[in-house]
mmCIF file of C-alpha atoms in Angstrom:
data_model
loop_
_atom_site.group_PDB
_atom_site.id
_atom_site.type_symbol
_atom_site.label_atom_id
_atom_site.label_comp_id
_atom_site.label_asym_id
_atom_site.label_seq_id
_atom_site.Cartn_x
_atom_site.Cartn_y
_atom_site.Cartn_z
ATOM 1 C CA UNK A 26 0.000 0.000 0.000
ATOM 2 C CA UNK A 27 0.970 3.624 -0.905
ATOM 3 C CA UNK A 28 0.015 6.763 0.852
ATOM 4 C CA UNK A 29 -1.623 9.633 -1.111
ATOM 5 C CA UNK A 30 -2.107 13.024 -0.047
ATOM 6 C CA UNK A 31 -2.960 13.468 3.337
ATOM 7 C CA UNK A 32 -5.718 15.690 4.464
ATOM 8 C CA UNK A 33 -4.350 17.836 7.167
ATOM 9 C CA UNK A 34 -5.861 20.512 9.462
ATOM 10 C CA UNK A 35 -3.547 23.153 10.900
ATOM 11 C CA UNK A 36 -3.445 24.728 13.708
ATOM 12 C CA UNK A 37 -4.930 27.989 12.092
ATOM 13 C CA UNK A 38 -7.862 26.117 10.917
ATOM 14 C CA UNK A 39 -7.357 25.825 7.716
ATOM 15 C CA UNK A 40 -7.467 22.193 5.816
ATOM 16 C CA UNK A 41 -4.697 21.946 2.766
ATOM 17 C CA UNK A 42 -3.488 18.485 1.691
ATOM 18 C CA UNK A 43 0.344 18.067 1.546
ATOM 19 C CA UNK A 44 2.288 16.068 -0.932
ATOM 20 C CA UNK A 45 5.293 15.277 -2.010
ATOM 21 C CA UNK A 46 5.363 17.338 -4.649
ATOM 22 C CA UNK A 47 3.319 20.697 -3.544
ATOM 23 C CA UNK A 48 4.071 24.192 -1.630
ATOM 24 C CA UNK A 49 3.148 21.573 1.258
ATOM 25 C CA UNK A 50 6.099 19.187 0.512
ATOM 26 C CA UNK A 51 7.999 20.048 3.553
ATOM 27 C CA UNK A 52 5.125 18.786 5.904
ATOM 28 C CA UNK A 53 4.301 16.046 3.874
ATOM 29 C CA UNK A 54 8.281 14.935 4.733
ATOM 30 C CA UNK A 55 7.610 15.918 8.389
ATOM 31 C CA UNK A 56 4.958 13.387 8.789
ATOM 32 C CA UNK A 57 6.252 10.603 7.477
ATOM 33 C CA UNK A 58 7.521 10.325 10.591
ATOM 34 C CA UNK A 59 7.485 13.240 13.008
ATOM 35 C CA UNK A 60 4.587 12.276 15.002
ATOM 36 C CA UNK A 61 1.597 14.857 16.095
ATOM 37 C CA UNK A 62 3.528 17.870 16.161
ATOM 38 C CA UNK A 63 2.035 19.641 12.727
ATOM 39 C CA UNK A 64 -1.196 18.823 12.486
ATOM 40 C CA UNK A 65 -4.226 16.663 12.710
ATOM 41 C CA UNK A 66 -4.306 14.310 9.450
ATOM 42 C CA UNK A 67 -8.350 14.266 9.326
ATOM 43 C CA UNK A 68 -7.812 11.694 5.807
ATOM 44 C CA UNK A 69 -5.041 9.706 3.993
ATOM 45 C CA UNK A 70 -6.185 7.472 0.870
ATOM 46 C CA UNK A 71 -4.394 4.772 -0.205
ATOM 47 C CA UNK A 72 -3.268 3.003 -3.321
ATOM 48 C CA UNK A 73 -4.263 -0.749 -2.912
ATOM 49 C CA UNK A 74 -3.129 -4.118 -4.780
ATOM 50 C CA UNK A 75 -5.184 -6.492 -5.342
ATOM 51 C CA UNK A 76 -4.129 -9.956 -3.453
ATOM 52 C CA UNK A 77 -7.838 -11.726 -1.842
ATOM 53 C CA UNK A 78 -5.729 -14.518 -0.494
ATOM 54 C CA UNK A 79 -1.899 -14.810 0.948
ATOM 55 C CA UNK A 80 0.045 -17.451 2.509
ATOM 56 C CA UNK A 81 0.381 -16.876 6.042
ATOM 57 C CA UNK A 82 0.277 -18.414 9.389
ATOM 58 C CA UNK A 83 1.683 -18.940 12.942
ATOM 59 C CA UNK A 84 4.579 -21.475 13.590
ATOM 60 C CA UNK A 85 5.720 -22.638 17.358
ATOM 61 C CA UNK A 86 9.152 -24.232 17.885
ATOM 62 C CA UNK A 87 10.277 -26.035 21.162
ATOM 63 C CA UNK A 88 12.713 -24.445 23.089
ATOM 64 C CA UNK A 89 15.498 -27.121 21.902
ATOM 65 C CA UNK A 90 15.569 -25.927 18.840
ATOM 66 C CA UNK A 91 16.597 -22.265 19.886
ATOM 67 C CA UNK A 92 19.708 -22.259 17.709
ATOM 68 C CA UNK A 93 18.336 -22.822 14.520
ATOM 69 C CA UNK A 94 14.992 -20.619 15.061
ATOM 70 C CA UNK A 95 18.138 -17.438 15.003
ATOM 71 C CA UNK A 96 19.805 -19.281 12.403
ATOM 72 C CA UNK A 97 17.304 -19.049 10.344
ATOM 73 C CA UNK A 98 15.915 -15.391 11.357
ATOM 74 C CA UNK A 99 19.414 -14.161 10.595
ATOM 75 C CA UNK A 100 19.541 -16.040 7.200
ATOM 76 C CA UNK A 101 16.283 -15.018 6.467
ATOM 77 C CA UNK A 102 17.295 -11.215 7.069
ATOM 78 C CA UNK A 103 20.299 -11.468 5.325
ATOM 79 C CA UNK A 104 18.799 -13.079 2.339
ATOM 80 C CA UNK A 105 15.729 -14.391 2.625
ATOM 81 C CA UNK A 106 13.992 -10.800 2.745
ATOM 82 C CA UNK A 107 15.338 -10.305 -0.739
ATOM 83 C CA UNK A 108 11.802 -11.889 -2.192
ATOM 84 C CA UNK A 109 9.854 -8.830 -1.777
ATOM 85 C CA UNK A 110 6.746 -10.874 -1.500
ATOM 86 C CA UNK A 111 7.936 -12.866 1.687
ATOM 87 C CA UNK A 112 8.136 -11.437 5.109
ATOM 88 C CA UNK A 113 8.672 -12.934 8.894
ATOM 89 C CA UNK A 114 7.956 -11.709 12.432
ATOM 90 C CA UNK A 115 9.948 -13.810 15.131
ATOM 91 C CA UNK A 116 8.679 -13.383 18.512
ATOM 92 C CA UNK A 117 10.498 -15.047 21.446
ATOM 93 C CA UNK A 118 8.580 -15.013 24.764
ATOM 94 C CA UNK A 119 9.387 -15.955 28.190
ATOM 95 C CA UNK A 120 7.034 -16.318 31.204
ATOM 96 C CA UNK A 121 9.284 -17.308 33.792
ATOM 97 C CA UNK A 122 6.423 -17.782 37.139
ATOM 98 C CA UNK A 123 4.833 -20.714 34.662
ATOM 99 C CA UNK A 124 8.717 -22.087 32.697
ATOM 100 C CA UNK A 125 7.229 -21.476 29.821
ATOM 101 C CA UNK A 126 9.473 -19.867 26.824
ATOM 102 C CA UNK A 127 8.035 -19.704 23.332
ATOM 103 C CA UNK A 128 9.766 -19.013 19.449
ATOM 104 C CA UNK A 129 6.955 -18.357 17.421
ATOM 105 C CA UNK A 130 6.831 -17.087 13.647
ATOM 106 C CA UNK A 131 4.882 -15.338 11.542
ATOM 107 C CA UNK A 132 5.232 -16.128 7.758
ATOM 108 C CA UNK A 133 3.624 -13.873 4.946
ATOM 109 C CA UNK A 134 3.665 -14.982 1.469
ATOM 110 C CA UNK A 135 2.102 -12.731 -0.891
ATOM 111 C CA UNK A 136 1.782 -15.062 -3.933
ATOM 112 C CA UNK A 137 -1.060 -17.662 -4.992
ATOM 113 C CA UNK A 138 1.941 -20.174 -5.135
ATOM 114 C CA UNK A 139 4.042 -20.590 -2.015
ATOM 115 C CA UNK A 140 8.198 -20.929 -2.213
ATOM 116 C CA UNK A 141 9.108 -23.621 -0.087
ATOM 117 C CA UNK A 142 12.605 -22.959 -0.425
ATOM 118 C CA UNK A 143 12.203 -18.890 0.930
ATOM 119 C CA UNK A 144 11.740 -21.049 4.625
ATOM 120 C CA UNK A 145 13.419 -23.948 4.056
ATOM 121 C CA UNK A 146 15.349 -22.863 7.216
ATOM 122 C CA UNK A 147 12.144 -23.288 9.520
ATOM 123 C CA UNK A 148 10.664 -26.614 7.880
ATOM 124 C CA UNK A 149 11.820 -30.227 7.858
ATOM 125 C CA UNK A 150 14.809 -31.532 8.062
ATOM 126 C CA UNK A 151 16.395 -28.259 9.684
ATOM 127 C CA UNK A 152 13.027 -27.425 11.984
ATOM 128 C CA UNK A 153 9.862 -29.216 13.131
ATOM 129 C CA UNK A 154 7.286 -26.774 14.161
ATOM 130 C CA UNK A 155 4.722 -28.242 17.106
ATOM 131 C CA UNK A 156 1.919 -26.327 15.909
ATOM 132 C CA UNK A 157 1.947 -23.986 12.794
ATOM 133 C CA UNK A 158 -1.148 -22.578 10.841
ATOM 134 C CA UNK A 159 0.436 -21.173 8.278
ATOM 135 C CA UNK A 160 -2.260 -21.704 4.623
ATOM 136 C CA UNK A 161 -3.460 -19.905 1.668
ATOM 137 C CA UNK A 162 -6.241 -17.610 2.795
ATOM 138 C CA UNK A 163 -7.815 -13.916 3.137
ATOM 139 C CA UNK A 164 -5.302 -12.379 5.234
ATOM 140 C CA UNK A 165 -8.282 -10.922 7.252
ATOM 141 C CA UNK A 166 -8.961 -13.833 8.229
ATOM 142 C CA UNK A 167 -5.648 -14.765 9.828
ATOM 143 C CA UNK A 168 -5.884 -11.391 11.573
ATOM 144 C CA UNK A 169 -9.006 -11.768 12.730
ATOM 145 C CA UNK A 170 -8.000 -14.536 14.280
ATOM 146 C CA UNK A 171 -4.948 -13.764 15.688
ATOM 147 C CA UNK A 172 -5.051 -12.419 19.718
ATOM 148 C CA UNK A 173 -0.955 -11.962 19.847
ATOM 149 C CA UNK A 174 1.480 -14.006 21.672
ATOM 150 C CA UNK A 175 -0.069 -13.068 25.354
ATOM 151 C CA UNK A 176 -3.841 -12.368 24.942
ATOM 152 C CA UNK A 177 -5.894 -11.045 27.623
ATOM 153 C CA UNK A 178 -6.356 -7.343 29.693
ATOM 154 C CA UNK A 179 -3.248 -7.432 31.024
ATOM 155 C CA UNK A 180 -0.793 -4.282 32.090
ATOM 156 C CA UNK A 181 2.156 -3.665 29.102
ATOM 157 C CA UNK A 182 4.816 -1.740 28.224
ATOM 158 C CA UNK A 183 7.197 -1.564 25.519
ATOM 159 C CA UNK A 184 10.698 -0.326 23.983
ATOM 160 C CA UNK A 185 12.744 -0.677 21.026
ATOM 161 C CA UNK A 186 16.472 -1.550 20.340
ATOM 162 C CA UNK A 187 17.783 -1.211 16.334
ATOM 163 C CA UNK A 188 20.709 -3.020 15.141
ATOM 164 C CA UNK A 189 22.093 -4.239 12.092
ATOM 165 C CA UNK A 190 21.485 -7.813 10.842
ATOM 166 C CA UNK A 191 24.434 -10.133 12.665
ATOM 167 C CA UNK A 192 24.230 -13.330 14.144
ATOM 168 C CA UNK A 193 26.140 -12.359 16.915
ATOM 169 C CA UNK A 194 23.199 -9.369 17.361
ATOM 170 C CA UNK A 195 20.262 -12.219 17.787
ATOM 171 C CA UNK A 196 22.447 -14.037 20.611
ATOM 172 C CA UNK A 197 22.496 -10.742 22.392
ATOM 173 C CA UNK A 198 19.101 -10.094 22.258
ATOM 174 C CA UNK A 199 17.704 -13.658 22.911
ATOM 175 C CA UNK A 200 20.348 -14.425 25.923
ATOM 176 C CA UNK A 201 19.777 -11.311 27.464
ATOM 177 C CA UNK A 202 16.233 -11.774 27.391
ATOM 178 C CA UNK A 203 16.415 -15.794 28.811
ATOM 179 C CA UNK A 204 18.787 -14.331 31.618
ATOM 180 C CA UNK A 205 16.882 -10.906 32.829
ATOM 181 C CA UNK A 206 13.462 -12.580 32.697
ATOM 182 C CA UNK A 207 14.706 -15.747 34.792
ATOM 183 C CA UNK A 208 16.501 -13.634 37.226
ATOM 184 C CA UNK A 209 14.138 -10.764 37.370
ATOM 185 C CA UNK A 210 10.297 -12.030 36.440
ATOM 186 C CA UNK A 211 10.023 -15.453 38.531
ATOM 187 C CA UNK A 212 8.262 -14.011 41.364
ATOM 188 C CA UNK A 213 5.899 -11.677 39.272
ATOM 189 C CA UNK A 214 2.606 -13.669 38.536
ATOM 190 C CA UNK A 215 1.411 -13.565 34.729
ATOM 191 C CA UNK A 216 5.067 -11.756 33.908
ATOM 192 C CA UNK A 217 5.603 -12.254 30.267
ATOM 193 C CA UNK A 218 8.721 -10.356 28.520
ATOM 194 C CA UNK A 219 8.989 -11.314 25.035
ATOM 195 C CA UNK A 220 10.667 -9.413 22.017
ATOM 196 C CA UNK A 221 9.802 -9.338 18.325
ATOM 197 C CA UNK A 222 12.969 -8.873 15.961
ATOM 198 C CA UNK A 223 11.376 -7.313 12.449
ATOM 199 C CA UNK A 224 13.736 -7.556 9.916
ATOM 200 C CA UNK A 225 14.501 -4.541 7.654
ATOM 201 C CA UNK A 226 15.805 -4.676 4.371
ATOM 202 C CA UNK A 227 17.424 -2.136 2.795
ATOM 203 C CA UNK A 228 14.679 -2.118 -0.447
ATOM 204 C CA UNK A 229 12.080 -1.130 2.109
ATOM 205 C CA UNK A 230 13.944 1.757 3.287
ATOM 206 C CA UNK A 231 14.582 3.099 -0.016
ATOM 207 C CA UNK A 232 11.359 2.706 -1.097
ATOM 208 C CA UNK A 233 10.492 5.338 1.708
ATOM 209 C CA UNK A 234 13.394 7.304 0.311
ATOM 210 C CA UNK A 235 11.581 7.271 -3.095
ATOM 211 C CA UNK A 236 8.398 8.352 -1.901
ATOM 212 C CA UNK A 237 8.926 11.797 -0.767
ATOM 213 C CA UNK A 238 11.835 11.356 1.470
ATOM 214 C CA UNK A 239 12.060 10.231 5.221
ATOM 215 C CA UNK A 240 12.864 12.256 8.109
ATOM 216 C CA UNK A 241 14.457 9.268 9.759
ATOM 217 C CA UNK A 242 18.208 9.665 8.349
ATOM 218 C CA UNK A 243 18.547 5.723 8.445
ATOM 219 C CA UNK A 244 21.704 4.902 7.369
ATOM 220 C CA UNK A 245 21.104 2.449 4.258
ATOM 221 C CA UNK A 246 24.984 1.036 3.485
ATOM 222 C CA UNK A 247 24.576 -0.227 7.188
ATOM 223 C CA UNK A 248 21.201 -2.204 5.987
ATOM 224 C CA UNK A 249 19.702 -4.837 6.635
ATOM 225 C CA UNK A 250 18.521 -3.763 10.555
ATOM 226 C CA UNK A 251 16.774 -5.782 13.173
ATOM 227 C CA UNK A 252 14.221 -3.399 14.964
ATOM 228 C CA UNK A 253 13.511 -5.433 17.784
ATOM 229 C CA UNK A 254 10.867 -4.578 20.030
ATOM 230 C CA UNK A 255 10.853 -5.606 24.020
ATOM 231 C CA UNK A 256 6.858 -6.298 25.019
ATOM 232 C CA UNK A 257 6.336 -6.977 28.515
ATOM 233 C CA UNK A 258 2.675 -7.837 29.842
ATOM 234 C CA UNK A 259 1.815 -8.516 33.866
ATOM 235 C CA UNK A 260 -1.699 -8.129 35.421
ATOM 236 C CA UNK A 261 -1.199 -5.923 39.161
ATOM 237 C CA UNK A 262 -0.687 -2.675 39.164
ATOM 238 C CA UNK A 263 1.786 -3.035 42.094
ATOM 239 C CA UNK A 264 4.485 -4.266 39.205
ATOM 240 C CA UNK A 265 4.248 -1.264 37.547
ATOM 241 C CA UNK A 266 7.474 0.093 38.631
ATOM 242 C CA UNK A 267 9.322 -2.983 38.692
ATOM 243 C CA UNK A 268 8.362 -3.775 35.641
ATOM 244 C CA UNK A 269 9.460 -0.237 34.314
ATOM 245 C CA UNK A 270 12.490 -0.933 35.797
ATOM 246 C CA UNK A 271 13.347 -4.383 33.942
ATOM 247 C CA UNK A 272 12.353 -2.630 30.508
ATOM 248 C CA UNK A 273 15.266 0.188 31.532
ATOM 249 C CA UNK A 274 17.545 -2.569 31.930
ATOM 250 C CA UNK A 275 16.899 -5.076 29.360
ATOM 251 C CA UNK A 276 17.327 -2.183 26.981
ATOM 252 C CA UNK A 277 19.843 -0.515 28.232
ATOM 253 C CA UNK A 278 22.019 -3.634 28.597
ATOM 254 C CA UNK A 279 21.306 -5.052 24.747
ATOM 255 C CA UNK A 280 22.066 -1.242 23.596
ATOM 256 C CA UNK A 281 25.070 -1.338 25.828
ATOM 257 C CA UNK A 282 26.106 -5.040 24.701
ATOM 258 C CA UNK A 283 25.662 -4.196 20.654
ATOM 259 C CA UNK A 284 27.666 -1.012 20.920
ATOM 260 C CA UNK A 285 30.636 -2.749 22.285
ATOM 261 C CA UNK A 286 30.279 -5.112 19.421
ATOM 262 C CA UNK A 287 29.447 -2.258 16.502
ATOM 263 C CA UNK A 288 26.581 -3.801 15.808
ATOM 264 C CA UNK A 289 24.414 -1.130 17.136
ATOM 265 C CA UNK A 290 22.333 1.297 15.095
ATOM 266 C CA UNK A 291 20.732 4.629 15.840
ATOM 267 C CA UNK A 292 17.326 5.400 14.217
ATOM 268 C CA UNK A 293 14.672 4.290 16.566
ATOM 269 C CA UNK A 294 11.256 3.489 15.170
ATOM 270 C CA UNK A 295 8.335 5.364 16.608
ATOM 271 C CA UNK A 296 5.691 3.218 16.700
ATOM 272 C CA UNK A 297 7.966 0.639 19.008
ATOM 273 C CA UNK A 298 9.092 2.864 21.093
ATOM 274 C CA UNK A 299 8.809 3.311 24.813
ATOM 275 C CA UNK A 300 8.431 6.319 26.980
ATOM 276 C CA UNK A 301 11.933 8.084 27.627
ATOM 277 C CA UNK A 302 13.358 7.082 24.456
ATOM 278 C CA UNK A 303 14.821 10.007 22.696
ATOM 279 C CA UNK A 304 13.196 8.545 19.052
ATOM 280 C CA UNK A 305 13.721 12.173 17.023
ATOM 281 C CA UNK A 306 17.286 12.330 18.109
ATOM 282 C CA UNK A 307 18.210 8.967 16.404
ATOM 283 C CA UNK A 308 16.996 10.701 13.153
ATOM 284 C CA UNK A 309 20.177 12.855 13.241
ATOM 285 C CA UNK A 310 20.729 16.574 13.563
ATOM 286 C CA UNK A 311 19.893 17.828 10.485
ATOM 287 C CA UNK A 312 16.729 15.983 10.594
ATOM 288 C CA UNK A 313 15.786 16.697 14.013
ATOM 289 C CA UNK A 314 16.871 20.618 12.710
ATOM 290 C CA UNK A 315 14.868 20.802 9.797
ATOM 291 C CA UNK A 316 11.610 18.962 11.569
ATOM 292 C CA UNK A 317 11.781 21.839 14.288
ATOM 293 C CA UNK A 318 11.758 24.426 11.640
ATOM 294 C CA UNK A 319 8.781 22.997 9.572
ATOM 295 C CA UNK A 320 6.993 22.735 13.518
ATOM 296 C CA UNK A 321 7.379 26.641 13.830
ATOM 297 C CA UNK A 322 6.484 27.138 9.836
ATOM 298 C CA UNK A 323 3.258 25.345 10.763
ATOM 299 C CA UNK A 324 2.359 25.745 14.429
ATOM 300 C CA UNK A 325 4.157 29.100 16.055
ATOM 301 C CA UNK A 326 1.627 28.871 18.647
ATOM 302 C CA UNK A 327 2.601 25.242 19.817
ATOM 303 C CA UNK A 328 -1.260 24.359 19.469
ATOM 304 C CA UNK A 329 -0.111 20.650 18.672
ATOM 305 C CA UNK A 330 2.200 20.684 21.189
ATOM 306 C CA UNK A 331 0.683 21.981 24.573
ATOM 307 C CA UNK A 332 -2.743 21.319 23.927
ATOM 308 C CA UNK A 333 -2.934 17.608 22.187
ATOM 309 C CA UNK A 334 -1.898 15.263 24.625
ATOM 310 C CA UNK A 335 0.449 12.178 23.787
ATOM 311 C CA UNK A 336 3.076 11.312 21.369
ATOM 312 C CA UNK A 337 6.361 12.351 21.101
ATOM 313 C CA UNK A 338 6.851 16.317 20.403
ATOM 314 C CA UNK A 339 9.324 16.928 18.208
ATOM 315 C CA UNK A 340 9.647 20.423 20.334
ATOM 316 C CA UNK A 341 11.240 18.496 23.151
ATOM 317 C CA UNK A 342 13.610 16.877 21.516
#
């Protein structure tokens, strides 16, 4: 899908739609991914393809077959990514109160005819799943059915951690993760930390590059990335804080862990983020610069700022 112009009203009143292409080009950069800070987007249309079913589906591995679930996400990154039509989203969750730890896996095949070899990493003879759903079908349907790997009205909170696509990377984040939760989340009843490591390929980014630029200053000779994103879920409010805490440190000891490998990378993505992260910093200063500028252009008053609540304000960064 493709965004078209935006319908936008300012903080003046007025409605305009911005495009790439119009006096309102420099907003229509800004909020491709400068958050609420401009204006309210009242409409966006977009350009649709046509594709009524996909493959897709939900794979479960055992624990014992840890090492070849990263195998393959890393090999799947690295190469596997380069069909445009298939994607993956590896989660790895632990619940330590009930020993539970689970290495589940989206696939997404956007064809009528499926490529066995794009996952011959996560199939017989290199992996058995125990329970996988993957099938040619609407992909509403999947979603529809699909209530995330911990369902239920629970208490959650969230951060992200970028890096680029190493093997050595996906150790760090999985044995962190084993280690903090077991150490940490034992005592906490219905404490589930998991993370979900989205491959990005360096097509995907330049895409955005080709549609009217991105704010984000990702670095694409550095690509592929991992944006991984830490999920953690509990059900009493008297965890709050000690939960907070554990996101702090699982974070701040992968971040710590990849830089002293260089395998860390700056740009954090918005919609993963967690409160405290400084996300329009990691765009770079010439991008946090210019995004400032086109906030004054188009709100002196700070309307978007001070009086819409939430988000990240580009004004504080």
């Amino acid at each position: 899908m493709t965004c078209l112009p935006p319908q936008c009203v300012l903080a003046d009143g007025s409605i305009i739609e911005a495009t790439a292409n119009n006096s309102f080009s420099d907003l229509f950069w800004a909020l491709k991914a400068g958050g609420n800070s401009f204006c309210i987007v009242t409409r966006f249309d977009l350009a649709t393809f046509r594709s009524p079913r996909v493959w897709v589906g939900l794979a479960q591995y055992s624990g014992n077959q840890s090492s070849q679930y990263l195998d393959g996400v890393y090999n799947f990154a690295k190469y596997g990514a380069l069909d445009a039509k298939a994607a993956i989203t590896p989660i790895v969750s632990v619940t330590p109160s009930e020993g539970i730890t689970r290495y589940l896996l989206t696939r997404f095949y956007d064809s009528e005819v499926d490529d066995p070899v794009v996952w011959q990493n996560f199939s017989t003879p290199n992996m058995t799943p125990s329970a996988d759903s993957y099938k040619f079908q609407p992909l509403s349907t999947y979603i529809n059915a699909y209530n995330g790997p911990v369902a239920g009205s629970l208490r959650r909170e969230c951060s992200v951690i970028s890096s680029i696509v190493d093997r050595e990377a996906l150790s760090i984040i999985h044995a962190t993760l084993l280690d903090l939760a077991v150490k940490r989340l034992a005592s906490c009843k219905n404490a589930t930390a998991g993370v979900a490591i989205q491959p990005i390929s360096g097509e995907f980014i330049h895409q955005g590059y080709l549609k009217g630029g991105n704010p984000q200053g990702i670095d694409m000779s550095r690509a592929p990335y991992f944006w991984t994103q830490l999920n953690l879920a509990w059900s009493s409010k008297a965890d709050d804080d000690y939960m907070h805490q554990f996101l702090v440190e699982y974070t701040s000891r992968v971040n710590d862990l990849l830089a002293r490998a260089g395998l860390g990378a700056e740009y954090l993505y918005l919609n993963d983020a967690g409160e405290g992260q400084r996300v329009f910093e990691s765009y770079g200063a010439k991008n946090l610069e210019k995004l400032k500028k086109v906030r004054e252009k188009y709100d002196p008053l700070k309307v978007y700022t001070e009086l819409m609540p939430g988000g990240w304000k580009v004004l504080h960064a």
